[in-house]
Short mmCIF file of C-alpha atoms and ligand atoms in Angstrom, two decimals:
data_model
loop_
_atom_site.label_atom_id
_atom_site.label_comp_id
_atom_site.label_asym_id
_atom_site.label_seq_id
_atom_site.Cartn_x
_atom_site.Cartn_y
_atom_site.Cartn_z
CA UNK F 1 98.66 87.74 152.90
CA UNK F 2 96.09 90.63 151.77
CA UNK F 3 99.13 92.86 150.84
CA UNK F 4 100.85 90.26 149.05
CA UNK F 5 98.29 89.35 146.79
CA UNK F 6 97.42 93.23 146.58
CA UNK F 7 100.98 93.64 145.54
CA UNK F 8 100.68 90.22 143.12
CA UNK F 9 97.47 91.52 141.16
CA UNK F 10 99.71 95.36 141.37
CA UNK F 11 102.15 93.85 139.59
CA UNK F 12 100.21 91.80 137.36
CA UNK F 13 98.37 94.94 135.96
CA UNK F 14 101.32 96.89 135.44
CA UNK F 15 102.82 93.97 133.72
CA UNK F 16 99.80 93.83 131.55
CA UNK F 17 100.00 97.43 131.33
CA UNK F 18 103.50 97.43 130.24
CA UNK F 19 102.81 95.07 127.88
CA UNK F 20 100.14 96.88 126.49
CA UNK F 21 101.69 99.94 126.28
CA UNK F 22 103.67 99.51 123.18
CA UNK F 23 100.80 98.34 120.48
CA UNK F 24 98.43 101.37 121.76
CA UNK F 25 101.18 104.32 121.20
CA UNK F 26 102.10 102.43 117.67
CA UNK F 27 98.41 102.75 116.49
CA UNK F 28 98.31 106.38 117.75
CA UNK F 29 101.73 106.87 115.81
CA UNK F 30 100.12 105.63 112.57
CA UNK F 31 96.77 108.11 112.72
CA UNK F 32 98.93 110.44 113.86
CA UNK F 33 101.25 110.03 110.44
CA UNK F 34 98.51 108.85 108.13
CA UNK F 35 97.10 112.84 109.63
CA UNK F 36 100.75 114.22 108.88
CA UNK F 37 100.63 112.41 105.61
CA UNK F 38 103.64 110.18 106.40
CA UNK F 39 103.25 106.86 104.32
CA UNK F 40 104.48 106.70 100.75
CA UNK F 41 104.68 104.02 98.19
CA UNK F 42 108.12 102.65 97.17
CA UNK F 43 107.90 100.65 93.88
CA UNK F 44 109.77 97.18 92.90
CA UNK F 45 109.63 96.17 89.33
CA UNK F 46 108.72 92.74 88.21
CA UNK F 47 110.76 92.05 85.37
CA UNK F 48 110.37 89.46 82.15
CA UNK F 49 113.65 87.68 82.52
CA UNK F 50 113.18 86.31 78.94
CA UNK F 51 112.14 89.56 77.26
CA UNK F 52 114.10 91.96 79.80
CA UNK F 53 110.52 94.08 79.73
CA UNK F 54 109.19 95.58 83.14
CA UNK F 55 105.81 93.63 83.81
CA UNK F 56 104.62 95.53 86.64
CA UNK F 57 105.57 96.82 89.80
CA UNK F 58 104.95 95.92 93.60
CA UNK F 59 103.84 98.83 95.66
CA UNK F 60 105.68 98.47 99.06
CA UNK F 61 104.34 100.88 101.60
CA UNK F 62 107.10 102.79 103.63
CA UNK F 63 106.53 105.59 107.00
CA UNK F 64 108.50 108.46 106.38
CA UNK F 65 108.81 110.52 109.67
CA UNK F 66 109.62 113.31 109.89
CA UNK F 67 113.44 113.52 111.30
CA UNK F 68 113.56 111.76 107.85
CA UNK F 69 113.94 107.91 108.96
CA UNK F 70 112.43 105.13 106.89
CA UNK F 71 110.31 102.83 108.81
CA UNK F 72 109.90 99.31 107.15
CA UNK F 73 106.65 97.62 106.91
CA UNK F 74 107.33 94.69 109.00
CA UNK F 75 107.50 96.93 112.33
CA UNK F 76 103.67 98.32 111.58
CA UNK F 77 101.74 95.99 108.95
CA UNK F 78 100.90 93.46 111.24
CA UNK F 79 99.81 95.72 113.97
CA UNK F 80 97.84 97.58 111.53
CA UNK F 81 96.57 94.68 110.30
CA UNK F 82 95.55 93.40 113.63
CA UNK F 83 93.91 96.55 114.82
CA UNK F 84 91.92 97.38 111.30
CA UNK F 85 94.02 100.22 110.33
CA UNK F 86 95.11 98.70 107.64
CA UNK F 87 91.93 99.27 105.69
CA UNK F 88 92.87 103.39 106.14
CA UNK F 89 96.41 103.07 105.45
CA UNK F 90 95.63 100.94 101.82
CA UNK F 91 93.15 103.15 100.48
CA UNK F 92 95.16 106.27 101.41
CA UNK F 93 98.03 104.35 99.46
CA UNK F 94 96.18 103.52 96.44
CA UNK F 95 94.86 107.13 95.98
CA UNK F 96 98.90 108.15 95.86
CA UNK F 97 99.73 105.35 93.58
CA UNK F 98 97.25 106.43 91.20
CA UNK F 99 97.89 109.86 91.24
CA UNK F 100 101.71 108.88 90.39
CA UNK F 101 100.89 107.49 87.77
CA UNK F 102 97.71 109.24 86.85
CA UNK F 103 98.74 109.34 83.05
CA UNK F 104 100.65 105.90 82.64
CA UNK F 105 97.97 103.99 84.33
CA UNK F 106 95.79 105.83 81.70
CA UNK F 107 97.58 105.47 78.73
CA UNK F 108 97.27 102.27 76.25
CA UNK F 109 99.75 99.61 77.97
CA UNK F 110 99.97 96.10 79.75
CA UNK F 111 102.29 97.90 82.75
CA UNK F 112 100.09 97.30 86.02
CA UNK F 113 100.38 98.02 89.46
CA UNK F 114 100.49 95.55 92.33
CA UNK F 115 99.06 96.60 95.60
CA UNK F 116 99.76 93.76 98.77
CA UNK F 117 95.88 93.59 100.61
CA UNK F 118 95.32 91.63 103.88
CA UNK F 119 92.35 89.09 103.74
CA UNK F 120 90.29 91.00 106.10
CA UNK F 121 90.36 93.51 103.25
CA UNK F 122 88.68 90.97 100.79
CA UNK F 123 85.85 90.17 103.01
CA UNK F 124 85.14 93.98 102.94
CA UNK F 125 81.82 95.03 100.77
CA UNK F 126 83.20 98.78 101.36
CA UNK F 127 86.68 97.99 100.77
CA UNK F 128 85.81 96.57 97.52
CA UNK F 129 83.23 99.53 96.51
CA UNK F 130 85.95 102.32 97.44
CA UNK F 131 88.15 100.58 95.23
CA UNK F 132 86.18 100.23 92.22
CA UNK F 133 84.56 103.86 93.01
CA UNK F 134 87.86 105.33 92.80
CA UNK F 135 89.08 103.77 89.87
CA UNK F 136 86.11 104.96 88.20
CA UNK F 137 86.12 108.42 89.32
CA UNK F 138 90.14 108.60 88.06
CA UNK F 139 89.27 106.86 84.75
CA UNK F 140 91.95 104.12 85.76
CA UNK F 141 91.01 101.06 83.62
CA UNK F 142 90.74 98.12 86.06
CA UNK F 143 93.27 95.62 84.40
CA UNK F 144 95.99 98.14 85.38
CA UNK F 145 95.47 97.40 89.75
CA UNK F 146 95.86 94.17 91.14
CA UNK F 147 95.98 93.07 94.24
CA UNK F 148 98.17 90.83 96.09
CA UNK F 149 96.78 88.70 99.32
CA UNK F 150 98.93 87.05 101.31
CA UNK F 151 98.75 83.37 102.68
CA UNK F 152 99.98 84.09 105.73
CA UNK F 153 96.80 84.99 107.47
CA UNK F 154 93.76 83.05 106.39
CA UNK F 155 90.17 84.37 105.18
CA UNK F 156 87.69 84.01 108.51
CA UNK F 157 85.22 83.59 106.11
CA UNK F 158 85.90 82.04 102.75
CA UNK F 159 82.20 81.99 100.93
CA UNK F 160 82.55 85.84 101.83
CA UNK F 161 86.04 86.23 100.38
CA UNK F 162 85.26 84.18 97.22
CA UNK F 163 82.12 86.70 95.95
CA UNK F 164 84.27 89.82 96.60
CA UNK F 165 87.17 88.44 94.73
CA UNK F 166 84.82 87.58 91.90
CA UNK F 167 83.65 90.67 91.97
CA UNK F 168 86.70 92.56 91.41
CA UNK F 169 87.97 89.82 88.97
CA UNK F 170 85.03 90.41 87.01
CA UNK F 171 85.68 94.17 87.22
CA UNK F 172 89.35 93.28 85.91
CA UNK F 173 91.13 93.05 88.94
CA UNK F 174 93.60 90.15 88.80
CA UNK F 175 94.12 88.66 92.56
CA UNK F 176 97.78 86.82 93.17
CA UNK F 177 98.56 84.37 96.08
CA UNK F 178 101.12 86.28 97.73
CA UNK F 179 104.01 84.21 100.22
CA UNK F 180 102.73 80.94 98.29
CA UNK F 181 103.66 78.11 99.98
CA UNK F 182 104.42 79.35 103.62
CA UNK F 183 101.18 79.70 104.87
CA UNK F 184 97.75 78.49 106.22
CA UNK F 185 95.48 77.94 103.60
CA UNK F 186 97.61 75.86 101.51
CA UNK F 187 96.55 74.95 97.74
CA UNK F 188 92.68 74.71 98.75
CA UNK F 189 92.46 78.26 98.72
CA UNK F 190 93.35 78.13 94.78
CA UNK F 191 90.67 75.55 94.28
CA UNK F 192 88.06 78.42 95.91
CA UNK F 193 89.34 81.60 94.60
CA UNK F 194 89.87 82.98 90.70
CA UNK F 195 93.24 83.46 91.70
CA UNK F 196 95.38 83.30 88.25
CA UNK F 197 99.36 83.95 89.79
CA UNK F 198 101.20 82.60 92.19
CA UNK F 199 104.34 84.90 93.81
CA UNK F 200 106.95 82.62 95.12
CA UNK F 201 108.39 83.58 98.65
CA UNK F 202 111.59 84.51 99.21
CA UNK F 203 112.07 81.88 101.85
CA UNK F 204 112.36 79.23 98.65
CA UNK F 205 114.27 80.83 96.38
CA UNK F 206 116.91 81.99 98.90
CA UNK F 207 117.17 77.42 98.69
CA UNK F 208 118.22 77.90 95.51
CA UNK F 209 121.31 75.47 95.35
CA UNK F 210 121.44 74.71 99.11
CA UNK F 211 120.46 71.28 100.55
CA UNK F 212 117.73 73.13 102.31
CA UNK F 213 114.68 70.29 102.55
CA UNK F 214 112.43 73.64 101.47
CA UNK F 215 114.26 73.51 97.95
CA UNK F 216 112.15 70.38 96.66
CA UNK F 217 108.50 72.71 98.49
CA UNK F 218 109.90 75.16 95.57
CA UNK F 219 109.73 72.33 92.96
CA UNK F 220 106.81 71.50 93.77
CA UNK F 221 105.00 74.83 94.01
CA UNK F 222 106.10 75.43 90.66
CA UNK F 223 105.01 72.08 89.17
CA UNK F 224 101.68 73.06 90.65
CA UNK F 225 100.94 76.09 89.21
CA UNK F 226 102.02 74.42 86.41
CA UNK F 227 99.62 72.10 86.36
CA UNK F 228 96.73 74.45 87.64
CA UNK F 229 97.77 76.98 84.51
CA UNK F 230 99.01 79.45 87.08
CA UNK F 231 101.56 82.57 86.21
CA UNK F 232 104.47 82.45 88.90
CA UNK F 233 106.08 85.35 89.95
CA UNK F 234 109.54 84.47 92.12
CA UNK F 235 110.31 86.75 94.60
CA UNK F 236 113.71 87.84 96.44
CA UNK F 237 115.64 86.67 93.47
CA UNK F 238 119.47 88.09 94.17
CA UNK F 239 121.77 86.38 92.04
CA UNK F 240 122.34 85.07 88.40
CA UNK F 241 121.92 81.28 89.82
CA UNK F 242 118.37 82.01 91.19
CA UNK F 243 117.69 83.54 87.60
CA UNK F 244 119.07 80.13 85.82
CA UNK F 245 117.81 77.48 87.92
CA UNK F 246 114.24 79.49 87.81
CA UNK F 247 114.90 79.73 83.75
CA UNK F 248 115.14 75.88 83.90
CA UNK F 249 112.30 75.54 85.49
CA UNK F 250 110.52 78.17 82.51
CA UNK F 251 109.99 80.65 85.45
CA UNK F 252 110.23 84.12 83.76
CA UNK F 253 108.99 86.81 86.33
CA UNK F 254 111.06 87.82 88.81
CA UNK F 255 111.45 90.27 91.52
CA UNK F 256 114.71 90.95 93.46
CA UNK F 257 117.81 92.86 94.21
CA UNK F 258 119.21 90.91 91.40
CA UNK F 259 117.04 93.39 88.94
CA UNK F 260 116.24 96.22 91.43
CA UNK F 261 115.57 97.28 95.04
CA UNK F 262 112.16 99.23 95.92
CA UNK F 263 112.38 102.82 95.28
CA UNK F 264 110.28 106.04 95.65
CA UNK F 265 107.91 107.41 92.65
CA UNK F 266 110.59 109.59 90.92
CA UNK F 267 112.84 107.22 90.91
CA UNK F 268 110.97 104.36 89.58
CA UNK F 269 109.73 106.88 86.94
CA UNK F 270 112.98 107.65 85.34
CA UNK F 271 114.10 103.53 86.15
CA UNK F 272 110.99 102.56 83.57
CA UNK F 273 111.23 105.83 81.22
CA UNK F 274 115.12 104.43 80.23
CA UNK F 275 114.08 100.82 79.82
CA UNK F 276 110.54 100.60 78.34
CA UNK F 277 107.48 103.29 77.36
CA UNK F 278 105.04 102.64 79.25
P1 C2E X 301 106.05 90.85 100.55
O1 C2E X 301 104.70 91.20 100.03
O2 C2E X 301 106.47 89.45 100.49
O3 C2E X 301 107.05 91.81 99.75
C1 C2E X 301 108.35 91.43 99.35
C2 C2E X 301 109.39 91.90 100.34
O4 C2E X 301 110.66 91.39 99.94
C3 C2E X 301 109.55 93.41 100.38
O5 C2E X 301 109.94 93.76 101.71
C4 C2E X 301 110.73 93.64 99.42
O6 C2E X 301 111.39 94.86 99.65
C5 C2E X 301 111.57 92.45 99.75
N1 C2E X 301 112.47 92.05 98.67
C6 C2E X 301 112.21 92.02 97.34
N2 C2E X 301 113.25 91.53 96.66
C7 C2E X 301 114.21 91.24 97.58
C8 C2E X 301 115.53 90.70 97.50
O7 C2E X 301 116.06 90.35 96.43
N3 C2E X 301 116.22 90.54 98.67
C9 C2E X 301 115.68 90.89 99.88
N4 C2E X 301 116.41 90.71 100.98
N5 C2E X 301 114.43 91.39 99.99
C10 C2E X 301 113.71 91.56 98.85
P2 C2E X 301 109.31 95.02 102.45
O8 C2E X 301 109.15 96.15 101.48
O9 C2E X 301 110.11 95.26 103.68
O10 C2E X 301 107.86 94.52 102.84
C11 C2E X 301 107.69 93.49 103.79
C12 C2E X 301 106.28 92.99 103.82
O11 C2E X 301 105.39 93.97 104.33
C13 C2E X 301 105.73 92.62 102.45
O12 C2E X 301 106.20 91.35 102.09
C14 C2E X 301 104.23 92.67 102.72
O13 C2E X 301 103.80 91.46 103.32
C15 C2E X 301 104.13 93.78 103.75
N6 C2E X 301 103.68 95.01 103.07
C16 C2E X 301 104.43 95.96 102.45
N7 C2E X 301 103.64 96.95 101.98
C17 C2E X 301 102.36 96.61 102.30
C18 C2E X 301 101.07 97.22 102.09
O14 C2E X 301 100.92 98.30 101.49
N8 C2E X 301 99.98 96.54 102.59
C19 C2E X 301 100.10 95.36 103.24
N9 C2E X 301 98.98 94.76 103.67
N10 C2E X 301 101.28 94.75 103.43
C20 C2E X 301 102.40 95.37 102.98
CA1 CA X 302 114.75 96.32 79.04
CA1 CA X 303 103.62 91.12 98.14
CA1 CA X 304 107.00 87.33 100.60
#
């Protein structure tokens, strides 16, 4: 019976180790390609249905490697996010996002930039310094960032999050529930937080004249932001009946393949340079 349960708790670790296995090489894979310089911004525009003017833009972080494949942020965020890296692999993103842009975030215009942050991020004193320290150093006025924080994961420790977010709405940071309506914090969180626009999942719009239950949760995200005087951005909008039923509804911003897909810098440059001056 001793070698059986030797062989038990033998297979147990290796289990465990096998299991573990996976995470630990991905985090070494991401210092290893923040080191090789492997994680670029791709750029979505939000466009003014009504006015057909670009708004802003989402950043959406992509790993290049090297044999040139494009990894998508679902198969790292959350691991980043889980083991902290996330804090490196934002600020290294921001830095490239303003240097894109270095002159049209500079120049006299409403086009902003909207950068996707994980709570954890806006409990941060240093996070928030960096940020404002490096906006200041690059002479990047502060209503042309802001930040987008998902409900998906919630704060750990609200009274924390709330003074940082003042803080960097006061600077001129505007914050924007991000995944609205999926998540764990609900509408309390907009009751706590100087939070001024909701962004509509994609997960509601794609209801959009199905008999999906979720379609009247849409309805009644947008009558309360409505209510609570909130912008709405709708996200994942693909086709012309998303656009009308949202128009119905006096939902202007949108975001989707519908308009356009994310794209890298030079791209997105010459995509805004033939539709607006920015
Ligand atoms: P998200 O913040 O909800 O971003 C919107 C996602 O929907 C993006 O996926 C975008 O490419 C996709 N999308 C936009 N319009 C359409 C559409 O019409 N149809 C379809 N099928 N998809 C559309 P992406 O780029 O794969 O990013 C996935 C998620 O990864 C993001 O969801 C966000 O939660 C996270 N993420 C991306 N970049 C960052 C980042 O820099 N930091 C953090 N913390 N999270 C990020
Ligand atoms: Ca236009
Ligand atoms: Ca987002
Ligand atoms: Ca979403």
């Amino acid at each position: 019976t001793q070698l059986l349960l030797f062989f038990m708790l033998l297979s147990v670790c290796l289990a465990i180790g096998l299991y573990r296995t996976p995470e630990r090489t991905l985090k070494e894979m991401i210092t290893y390609g923040l080191i090789k310089k492997e994680f670029i911004p791709y750029y979505q525009p939000i466009i003014n249905s009504q006015t057909g003017t670009i708004t802003c833009c989402e950043v959406l972080i992509r790993w290049q490697r090297s044999d040139g494949e494009l990894i998508s942020p679902n198969q790292f965020i959350p691991i980043a996010e889980h083991n902290g890296q996330i804090i490196l692999l934002t600020n290294y993103l921001i830095e490239q996002v303003i240097d894109q842009f270095k002159d049209e975030l500079i120049a006299d215009s409403d086009f902003y930039v909207s950068i996707n942050v994980t709570p954890q991020q806006l409990e941060d004193d240093e996070f928030l310094s960096t940020t404002i320290n490096l906006l200041k150093q690059r002479n990047v006025p502060a209503h042309r960032l802001a930040f987008e924080v998902t409900e998906r994961i919630p704060f750990s420790d609200l009274t924390k999050a709330r003074r940082i977010i003042q803080h960097l709405t006061d600077f001129g940071i505007s914050i924007k529930l991000d995944d609205a309506g999926t998540g764990y914090g609900g509408f309390s969180y907009l009751q706590n937080l100087p939070i001024d626009t909701l962004k509509i999942d994609k997960m509601f719009v794609d209801t959009i004249g199905t008999n999906d239950l979720k379609s009247n949760i849409l309805d009644s995200i947008i009558l309360f932001a409505k209510h609570a005087g909130l912008k709405v951005i709708a996200e994942g909008v693909e086709t012309q009946a998303q656009v009308d039923y949202l128009h119905q509804r006096e939902i202007y911003l949108m975001q989707g393949y519908h308009f356009a897909k994310p794209m890298p810098f030079d791209e997105f440059r010459r995509y805004l340079q033939q539709d607006m001056a920015i």
